C-alpha cells in the first residue's frame, strides 16, 4: 500500500534516514513498500539492502517533480525498470533539460499520476494515485474506464508532527525564504507518516477496489541486490587473457626495475600475482596500467601514491615509483584475502592535465559504463545555525552572535537560541546536497544506470548520485584520478628549463637526487619554499629540528607532521629519539628489531601491521584487518573483537609476557586511529625531492613555474620574493614583454597580466596575442588602436607601469589616455592602410614618485615591487638582531622587525587560543614566532605589513623562534596621492 515513501535523500524535504525508515516500517508490520525519492535514486540500493536485512519486500522508483509540482511517480517492476527510470532522469539531467509533463513509454515501469478527473486516456502501465484525504473527490463521479486505474497514494515523508515542523524548516532553507512565506503546496501534509497496514486499509475501506488495484500493482514489482564486484570484470575480454597479460607486464617491468636476477623481487611478484588473480583484481590493475600508459604517451607526469605503492606489481608496471622492497612495505596493506572493502590506486596529475585523462577514461570504457563518483555534503554545525536563523527572519547581527563560538556562554539562556539548537540537533548530519568526489572514477561491467541516475555537475562529466561509501557497499572499486599543484610546478619547470636554458631533464632520476649533497643541504636547513609538501612553516621547522638530509628521514617526517601524530606527542618523542638513538628504550626485543628504523616510535600504518605480525603472531591479512578496525574503517565489530582476542591469544601461545602484551596493545591501538601509510609518505617524499632538485639547480625557472601554477602554501608575493632571492630580475607587467602568465628570458622575469586586479580576461589574452601576431606596440596610440581597450582598463595598465616603454611617466600617460578615450567613441580595431602619426601635445612637467608607484602596486598586485615593505615603513628601524643570528642570542629578549607572512591559530588543552607566526626580516630571512594565550588578546595580528616584535629567543632541537612578549604593527608612509 506504500507506493510513495521519501527518505532524507529527497533533499531538504524528507526527514527519515533509509535505516530509520525501514526500521519504522518493520515495527508497523509493513511487508512491502516503495522508495520514491524526489528526482533522484540515491538511496535505492541502500534501501534494497536494508529491506533484505529486515525481511521487507523492497520496491524502488523515483518521484518526478518540477519545482514543487508533482508530475508523476515511476515505480520499477524489476531492475530493468529501475534502469529505465535512471536512464530517463539521467537524460534530462545530462542535457540540462526540464522534465517533460509526460514520461517516456517505459516497458518495465508503472507510472502513477496524481488523481485528476481530466486523466482519461491512460496506457496499460499508467495509473492514478489518490490520497485517502481526497477520496471525497470520487463521490458521485462516473468511474467507468478508470476504476481499475485508481491506486492508493499515501505518501510518507516524516515520522511525526515534530519532524513535520523540521520539514518546514528544511523547505525554508531549500526555497531561501522565511517560514511565514512558505506556501501550502511547498510542504508535505502532516499525515504523511507510516500507518499500520490495517489502519491504511481502513482509510480506503469505502473503495475496496483501490486496495485491490494497489496490491496487484505492488505484487507485480520487486527489487533485489546481489553482492559482488560491479567493476568491469575484464580488460581484454577474457579473465584468462587478463591473467596472462598482467603476468607478462609485471615480469617485463620487474626486469626494468630490478634487472633479471633479483630473486626476492621475482618471489614477491609471483606471490602478489597469485592473490590478485584469486581476488579477481587483474582487470583493475590492467585498467590502471592502461590509464598510465595513455598519460605517459601524452607526456603527462603522474604520481602513484596511497596504499597501492605497497604493491611490487604496481611498481613494476610504473603505476607507482615507490620501491616496496627498499622500504619494507607490506602488500597486505593494499590487498589481502580478507579485506572487506576494496582498495584503490591514487593517481595524481597536474591540475591542468587531469581532465584530459578523465576524458580518455570515458571514451575508452564508454559513457554508459563510466561515471565520476559523487559525494553527499551534510548540514554542518555553524552553517545549520545560520540557515535556521535566516528562515526564522532573525537580524544579521543576532545571527552572527549565535554562530560566534566565543559567545555561546552568553547565549545559553536565550530561548530563541535554545530553539535553534533543538532544530540543529535534529538536522545535524542530514544530507544537504549532492556534489562531486575529489577524483573518484567508476568503470562498471553493466551500464551504470542499473544502480543510479546520473547528475551533471559543473565539471561536465556524468556523476553518480551516491558517495564512496555507498559505492563500496554496492561493490565498486574506484579509480582515484586526482590533481595537485605540485605536479604542475614540476612539469612546467622542466618545460621552462628546456626553453630558457636548452637543458632537457630526466625528472624521474630521483635516486640520484636523494644522494645529492646540495639538495640534502637545502632539506636540512628548511630552504624549501615552493617545494611540494615541505614548504609550510611547521614542515620547515621539523626538517631543521631533525637535520633531515635523507630520503628515509623525509618519509618519516612526511608522516609525523600529520595532526594526529604531532598532537599525541609522538612527533616530539621521534625527534628526541632520532638525535639519541643509543638511549632509546624499547618495550620488547621485537619492537627494537622492527621499529629501529623509526627509533621505537610507530610512525606508519605498516608499523601496526609489523607489530601485530611479528610480536603477536597474527598473519599479515589478520594484522591489516585489525589495523583497519582500529582506524574506524572496518564495519564488522564482531570480526574486529574476534581479532583483538586473537592478538592476545596468539601472543600468549608464543610465550609473550602478559603485561608486556597489554602495553604493546595499548600503544598499537592508541596510535592506529591516526596513523599514515608509509607508501603514501614515500610517494610524497619522492615528489618533494623532485621539487627540491629543481629549486636547487634551476631556482628561477622553478619559482616561475610555482607562480604560474598559482602558488602553494603562501601568498603570491612570498614566491616573488623567493624568485628575487634566486638572482632573477623581476619586472612589473609590460605590454611589450609580458604574457598572461609570468615569463622568463635568461635572468629577466616579467610578471604576467593574470593577478592584476581589475584587468579583464579578454585583455589578459588579447594583449600578448596581438603583439605576437603584429609585432611590439609602438606607443600608447598604437596600443589603443590595436587592442580596442577601454579607458578604465588602460588606466589599470598605466598605473602598474605596463606602458613604461613609451618613455613617459604615468601621469603624462594618464593625461594622454584621457585625450584618446575620454569621449565615449572608442577607436575601431581595424588594420590601417596608411599609418598616420598621432598629433603630439605638450604638457607641463608632471612628477611621479617611487612611493606613489609602490601604492599603485599594493592596490593592483597586492604587494609592492618597486619598494620593499621595510622601505615603506615610516621608521627605518629594523631591529637589533637579524633572523639568521637568532641562535646566538638564546634566552635573551630582543627586538626585531618582521614582514608578516602567515599565522596559524591553535587551541590549547584548556581551549585557549595561541598563535604561531611566520615573518621575513629586512634581509629576507624567515623567522618564527610563538604567541602564548596570556599575550594574544593584548597583541593581536592585524593583517599584512611589518610588525615590531619584542620577545625571548628560544630554541627547540636547534630550531630558533621568538616567544612574543609585545607585538605591534608598524605604520607606513602616507600615500602621496592623498
mmCIF file of C-alpha atoms in Angstrom, residues 577 581-588 599-600:
data_model
loop_
_atom_site.group_PDB
_atom_site.id
_atom_site.type_symbol
_atom_site.label_atom_id
_atom_site.label_comp_id
_atom_site.label_asym_id
_atom_site.label_seq_id
_atom_site.Cartn_x
_atom_site.Cartn_y
_atom_site.Cartn_z
ATOM 1 C CA UNK A 577 64.970 9.533 19.851
ATOM 2 C CA UNK A 581 69.227 6.515 19.128
ATOM 3 C CA UNK A 582 71.579 4.703 21.511
ATOM 4 C CA UNK A 583 69.444 5.504 24.543
ATOM 5 C CA UNK A 584 66.050 4.567 23.106
ATOM 6 C CA UNK A 585 64.198 2.210 25.456
ATOM 7 C CA UNK A 586 62.303 -0.469 23.561
ATOM 8 C CA UNK A 587 59.371 -2.257 25.160
ATOM 9 C CA UNK A 588 60.416 -5.631 23.757
ATOM 10 C CA UNK A 599 63.582 4.814 16.789
ATOM 11 C CA UNK A 600 60.919 2.910 18.686
#
